[in-house]
């Protein structure tokens, strides 16, 4: 049982480049989330999904897009990366008891 | 505006003593709260939760207290162990979205 898997684990992008972060969960959870973690800011919600085919904005959605074409996958896209998007990104899934299950994170650096 | 605040960025405690981590929140709609523990290079892992209808929940060495009138919760770890050294996040839930504090780094000294 892998839980929540994030790929890639590390990535360096140049300003203006695009990329997609993949989150996969094998727990059949309906809810999935993307957070970013920055020093002194804790975890801030970027986008989330309450089921296959649905997405919604969180606290800091600007500069990001998401898609949930399959229940087990939640993709986070950066269309034109900026240095302000340098962060650690965490994906999580949730099914209504005991909170989220988190992935191990993706460390993204935009230069 | 942060709905959940952890005002102490760090805490250092001697092994065997009590660790008390504090958290304040502003959203009265939160219906339950959780504490997560995070080690470097890993994702946060669930530690303990408490419903808004309770004022205390205990699980082994970990106890969470909730004071709704003060919009304050705390996590007590007794006795503290070196393996407890990590960053602790509190979070409040509103409509299946969790809002996190900025974390408190706990260092338990042997």
mmCIF file of C-alpha atoms in Angstrom:
data_model
loop_
_atom_site.group_PDB
_atom_site.id
_atom_site.type_symbol
_atom_site.label_atom_id
_atom_site.label_comp_id
_atom_site.label_asym_id
_atom_site.label_seq_id
_atom_site.Cartn_x
_atom_site.Cartn_y
_atom_site.Cartn_z
ATOM 1 C CA UNK A 1 0.000 0.000 0.000
ATOM 2 C CA UNK A 2 1.899 3.035 -1.296
ATOM 3 C CA UNK A 3 -0.533 5.675 0.016
ATOM 4 C CA UNK A 4 0.193 8.972 -1.723
ATOM 5 C CA UNK A 5 3.033 9.141 -4.242
ATOM 6 C CA UNK A 6 4.422 12.359 -5.670
ATOM 7 C CA UNK A 7 6.651 12.678 -8.714
ATOM 8 C CA UNK A 8 9.172 14.137 -9.217
ATOM 9 C CA UNK A 9 10.839 14.552 -5.806
ATOM 10 C CA UNK A 10 13.121 17.357 -6.955
ATOM 11 C CA UNK A 11 13.113 19.723 -9.892
ATOM 12 C CA UNK A 12 14.937 22.870 -10.970
ATOM 13 C CA UNK A 13 13.178 25.083 -13.498
ATOM 14 C CA UNK A 14 14.173 28.221 -15.294
ATOM 15 C CA UNK A 15 11.869 31.208 -15.077
ATOM 16 C CA UNK A 16 9.138 30.891 -17.694
ATOM 17 C CA UNK A 17 9.357 27.127 -18.068
ATOM 18 C CA UNK A 18 6.359 24.924 -17.470
ATOM 19 C CA UNK A 19 6.010 21.644 -15.631
ATOM 20 C CA UNK A 20 3.486 19.256 -14.154
ATOM 21 C CA UNK A 21 3.640 17.634 -10.732
ATOM 22 C CA UNK A 22 1.878 14.304 -10.412
ATOM 23 C CA UNK A 23 0.115 13.000 -7.340
ATOM 24 C CA UNK A 24 -1.220 9.456 -7.233
ATOM 25 C CA UNK A 25 -3.126 7.768 -4.410
ATOM 26 C CA UNK A 26 -4.169 4.149 -4.116
ATOM 27 C CA UNK A 27 -6.656 4.499 -1.244
ATOM 28 C CA UNK A 28 -9.706 5.317 -3.387
ATOM 29 C CA UNK A 29 -10.043 8.672 -1.608
ATOM 30 C CA UNK A 30 -12.467 11.207 -3.026
ATOM 31 C CA UNK A 31 -10.701 14.342 -1.832
ATOM 32 C CA UNK A 32 -7.274 15.421 -3.002
ATOM 33 C CA UNK A 33 -5.282 18.571 -2.279
ATOM 34 C CA UNK A 34 -2.156 20.443 -3.283
ATOM 35 C CA UNK A 35 -0.307 22.496 -0.658
ATOM 36 C CA UNK A 36 2.879 24.485 -0.717
ATOM 37 C CA UNK A 37 5.139 24.875 2.281
ATOM 38 C CA UNK A 38 7.279 27.971 2.718
ATOM 39 C CA UNK A 39 9.408 29.012 5.703
ATOM 40 C CA UNK A 40 7.308 30.771 8.346
ATOM 41 C CA UNK A 41 4.123 30.243 6.330
ATOM 42 C CA UNK A 42 3.197 26.677 7.119
ATOM 43 C CA UNK A 43 1.166 24.743 4.578
ATOM 44 C CA UNK A 44 -1.041 26.781 2.267
ATOM 45 C CA UNK A 45 -3.744 25.264 0.098
ATOM 46 C CA UNK A 46 -3.288 25.839 -3.634
ATOM 47 C CA UNK A 47 -6.109 23.830 -5.217
ATOM 48 C CA UNK A 48 -8.215 20.885 -4.222
ATOM 49 C CA UNK A 49 -10.650 18.370 -5.661
ATOM 50 C CA UNK A 50 -13.702 16.757 -4.097
ATOM 51 C CA UNK A 51 -13.950 14.017 -6.708
ATOM 52 C CA UNK A 52 -13.033 12.897 -10.199
ATOM 53 C CA UNK A 53 -13.558 15.678 -12.714
ATOM 54 C CA UNK A 54 -13.806 18.449 -10.084
ATOM 55 C CA UNK A 55 -11.335 21.111 -9.016
ATOM 56 C CA UNK A 56 -11.548 24.207 -6.836
ATOM 57 C CA UNK A 57 -9.284 27.061 -5.770
ATOM 58 C CA UNK A 58 -7.662 27.215 -2.386
ATOM 59 C CA UNK A 59 -5.869 30.044 -0.605
ATOM 60 C CA UNK A 60 -3.045 30.663 -3.120
ATOM 61 C CA UNK A 61 -4.178 29.442 -6.577
ATOM 62 C CA UNK A 62 -2.594 32.090 -8.807
ATOM 63 C CA UNK A 63 -0.024 30.752 -11.268
ATOM 64 C CA UNK A 64 -1.191 27.146 -10.910
ATOM 65 C CA UNK A 65 -3.686 24.913 -12.666
ATOM 66 C CA UNK A 66 -4.907 21.452 -11.733
ATOM 67 C CA UNK A 67 -6.722 18.528 -13.269
ATOM 68 C CA UNK A 68 -8.410 15.417 -11.852
ATOM 69 C CA UNK A 69 -9.227 13.305 -14.881
ATOM 70 C CA UNK A 70 -8.917 10.073 -12.905
ATOM 71 C CA UNK A 71 -9.908 9.576 -9.295
ATOM 72 C CA UNK A 72 -6.475 8.360 -8.276
ATOM 73 C CA UNK A 73 -4.482 11.182 -9.889
ATOM 74 C CA UNK A 74 -4.300 14.905 -9.178
ATOM 75 C CA UNK A 75 -2.003 16.964 -11.379
ATOM 76 C CA UNK A 76 -0.591 20.390 -10.528
ATOM 77 C CA UNK A 77 0.656 22.491 -13.428
ATOM 78 C CA UNK A 78 2.839 25.555 -13.562
ATOM 79 C CA UNK A 79 2.367 27.258 -16.926
ATOM 80 C CA UNK A 80 5.146 29.837 -16.605
ATOM 81 C CA UNK A 81 7.285 29.278 -13.530
ATOM 82 C CA UNK A 82 8.378 32.239 -11.413
ATOM 83 C CA UNK A 83 10.992 32.410 -8.626
ATOM 84 C CA UNK A 84 8.126 33.045 -6.156
ATOM 85 C CA UNK A 85 6.980 29.493 -6.851
ATOM 86 C CA UNK A 86 10.149 28.053 -5.357
ATOM 87 C CA UNK A 87 8.740 25.920 -2.566
ATOM 88 C CA UNK A 88 8.091 22.429 -1.315
ATOM 89 C CA UNK A 89 4.830 21.052 -2.677
ATOM 90 C CA UNK A 90 2.774 18.457 -0.845
ATOM 91 C CA UNK A 91 -0.119 16.479 -2.149
ATOM 92 C CA UNK A 92 -2.672 14.944 0.210
ATOM 93 C CA UNK A 93 -5.770 12.798 0.004
ATOM 94 C CA UNK A 94 -8.639 12.486 2.459
ATOM 95 C CA UNK A 95 -11.663 10.331 3.058
ATOM 96 C CA UNK A 96 -13.195 11.815 6.163
ATOM 97 C CA UNK A 97 -11.417 10.217 9.073
ATOM 98 C CA UNK A 98 -8.230 11.169 10.856
ATOM 99 C CA UNK A 99 -7.283 13.853 8.390
ATOM 100 C CA UNK A 100 -5.046 13.784 5.394
ATOM 101 C CA UNK A 101 -2.529 11.314 4.106
ATOM 102 C CA UNK A 102 0.364 13.287 2.693
ATOM 103 C CA UNK A 103 2.902 12.481 0.038
ATOM 104 C CA UNK A 104 6.603 12.968 0.722
ATOM 105 C CA UNK A 105 6.802 16.260 -1.155
ATOM 106 C CA UNK A 106 8.346 17.791 -4.280
ATOM 107 C CA UNK A 107 11.096 20.343 -3.825
ATOM 108 C CA UNK A 108 10.906 22.843 -6.675
ATOM 109 C CA UNK A 109 13.455 25.557 -7.343
ATOM 110 C CA UNK A 110 12.829 28.213 -9.974
ATOM 111 C CA UNK A 111 15.933 30.135 -11.035
ATOM 112 C CA UNK B 1 -4.907 36.221 6.765
ATOM 113 C CA UNK B 2 -3.873 33.060 8.566
ATOM 114 C CA UNK B 3 -6.777 31.322 10.246
ATOM 115 C CA UNK B 4 -4.483 29.143 12.319
ATOM 116 C CA UNK B 5 -1.445 30.529 14.121
ATOM 117 C CA UNK B 6 1.427 28.926 15.944
ATOM 118 C CA UNK B 7 3.290 31.782 17.549
ATOM 119 C CA UNK B 8 6.269 29.802 18.795
ATOM 120 C CA UNK B 9 8.542 28.837 15.908
ATOM 121 C CA UNK B 10 10.658 26.632 18.143
ATOM 122 C CA UNK B 11 10.680 24.871 21.493
ATOM 123 C CA UNK B 12 13.485 23.079 23.299
ATOM 124 C CA UNK B 13 12.747 20.549 26.053
ATOM 125 C CA UNK B 14 14.781 18.111 28.096
ATOM 126 C CA UNK B 15 14.130 14.405 27.591
ATOM 127 C CA UNK B 16 11.544 13.096 30.060
ATOM 128 C CA UNK B 17 9.941 16.481 30.612
ATOM 129 C CA UNK B 18 6.646 17.766 29.226
ATOM 130 C CA UNK B 19 6.446 19.499 25.836
ATOM 131 C CA UNK B 20 3.561 21.917 25.331
ATOM 132 C CA UNK B 21 2.866 23.191 21.842
ATOM 133 C CA UNK B 22 0.278 25.895 21.368
ATOM 134 C CA UNK B 23 -2.042 26.908 18.555
ATOM 135 C CA UNK B 24 -4.612 29.674 18.118
ATOM 136 C CA UNK B 25 -7.316 29.947 15.509
ATOM 137 C CA UNK B 26 -9.765 32.571 14.307
ATOM 138 C CA UNK B 27 -12.388 30.589 12.378
ATOM 139 C CA UNK B 28 -15.243 29.565 14.684
ATOM 140 C CA UNK B 29 -16.558 27.246 11.940
ATOM 141 C CA UNK B 30 -13.756 24.720 12.396
ATOM 142 C CA UNK B 31 -15.397 21.463 13.403
ATOM 143 C CA UNK B 32 -12.309 19.521 14.267
ATOM 144 C CA UNK B 33 -8.603 19.970 14.693
ATOM 145 C CA UNK B 34 -5.554 17.884 14.075
ATOM 146 C CA UNK B 35 -1.899 17.822 14.919
ATOM 147 C CA UNK B 36 0.657 16.632 12.408
ATOM 148 C CA UNK B 37 4.290 15.782 12.881
ATOM 149 C CA UNK B 38 6.872 16.350 10.177
ATOM 150 C CA UNK B 39 10.437 15.133 9.857
ATOM 151 C CA UNK B 40 12.837 16.697 7.336
ATOM 152 C CA UNK B 41 12.394 15.503 3.740
ATOM 153 C CA UNK B 42 9.149 13.717 4.604
ATOM 154 C CA UNK B 43 5.487 14.592 4.331
ATOM 155 C CA UNK B 44 3.514 15.451 7.477
ATOM 156 C CA UNK B 45 2.017 12.484 9.312
ATOM 157 C CA UNK B 46 -1.144 12.508 11.367
ATOM 158 C CA UNK B 47 -0.607 12.519 15.130
ATOM 159 C CA UNK B 48 -3.843 13.195 16.999
ATOM 160 C CA UNK B 49 -7.189 14.902 16.458
ATOM 161 C CA UNK B 50 -9.970 16.444 18.492
ATOM 162 C CA UNK B 51 -13.561 17.227 17.628
ATOM 163 C CA UNK B 52 -14.871 20.685 18.398
ATOM 164 C CA UNK B 53 -17.425 19.141 20.759
ATOM 165 C CA UNK B 54 -14.703 17.824 23.042
ATOM 166 C CA UNK B 55 -12.155 19.579 25.204
ATOM 167 C CA UNK B 56 -9.603 16.803 25.539
ATOM 168 C CA UNK B 57 -8.343 13.802 23.618
ATOM 169 C CA UNK B 58 -5.584 11.497 24.753
ATOM 170 C CA UNK B 59 -3.498 8.936 22.881
ATOM 171 C CA UNK B 60 -0.604 7.455 24.779
ATOM 172 C CA UNK B 61 1.952 10.157 25.497
ATOM 173 C CA UNK B 62 0.020 12.730 23.448
ATOM 174 C CA UNK B 63 -2.896 14.796 24.725
ATOM 175 C CA UNK B 64 -4.650 17.590 22.882
ATOM 176 C CA UNK B 65 -6.668 20.199 24.741
ATOM 177 C CA UNK B 66 -9.231 22.471 23.128
ATOM 178 C CA UNK B 67 -10.521 25.725 24.609
ATOM 179 C CA UNK B 68 -13.230 26.894 22.227
ATOM 180 C CA UNK B 69 -14.017 30.100 24.065
ATOM 181 C CA UNK B 70 -10.387 31.162 23.740
ATOM 182 C CA UNK B 71 -10.012 29.619 20.267
ATOM 183 C CA UNK B 72 -6.921 27.869 21.512
ATOM 184 C CA UNK B 73 -5.603 24.348 21.418
ATOM 185 C CA UNK B 74 -2.484 22.760 22.783
ATOM 186 C CA UNK B 75 -0.593 19.516 22.388
ATOM 187 C CA UNK B 76 1.069 17.977 25.432
ATOM 188 C CA UNK B 77 3.744 15.318 25.057
ATOM 189 C CA UNK B 78 4.629 13.484 28.254
ATOM 190 C CA UNK B 79 7.305 12.284 28.658
ATOM 191 C CA UNK B 80 9.160 13.845 25.760
ATOM 192 C CA UNK B 81 11.627 11.645 23.892
ATOM 193 C CA UNK B 82 14.456 12.561 21.492
ATOM 194 C CA UNK B 83 12.516 10.866 18.678
ATOM 195 C CA UNK B 84 9.779 13.459 19.146
ATOM 196 C CA UNK B 85 12.110 16.106 17.712
ATOM 197 C CA UNK B 86 10.278 17.320 14.604
ATOM 198 C CA UNK B 87 8.120 20.158 13.326
ATOM 199 C CA UNK B 88 4.562 20.058 14.626
ATOM 200 C CA UNK B 89 1.678 21.606 12.699
ATOM 201 C CA UNK B 90 -1.821 22.188 13.998
ATOM 202 C CA UNK B 91 -4.708 22.385 11.548
ATOM 203 C CA UNK B 92 -8.389 23.255 11.648
ATOM 204 C CA UNK B 93 -10.997 21.700 9.381
ATOM 205 C CA UNK B 94 -13.795 23.561 7.633
ATOM 206 C CA UNK B 95 -15.800 21.750 4.943
ATOM 207 C CA UNK B 96 -13.105 19.134 4.403
ATOM 208 C CA UNK B 97 -10.380 21.729 3.873
ATOM 209 C CA UNK B 98 -7.617 21.933 6.405
ATOM 210 C CA UNK B 99 -5.931 25.195 7.330
ATOM 211 C CA UNK B 100 -2.493 24.852 8.843
ATOM 212 C CA UNK B 101 -0.412 26.861 11.217
ATOM 213 C CA UNK B 102 3.186 27.739 10.424
ATOM 214 C CA UNK B 103 4.585 24.987 12.634
ATOM 215 C CA UNK B 104 6.655 24.704 15.806
ATOM 216 C CA UNK B 105 10.019 22.987 15.695
ATOM 217 C CA UNK B 106 10.434 20.830 18.788
ATOM 218 C CA UNK B 107 13.887 19.806 19.931
ATOM 219 C CA UNK B 108 14.046 17.216 22.695
ATOM 220 C CA UNK B 109 17.504 17.117 24.228
ATOM 221 C CA UNK B 110 18.882 13.841 25.612
#
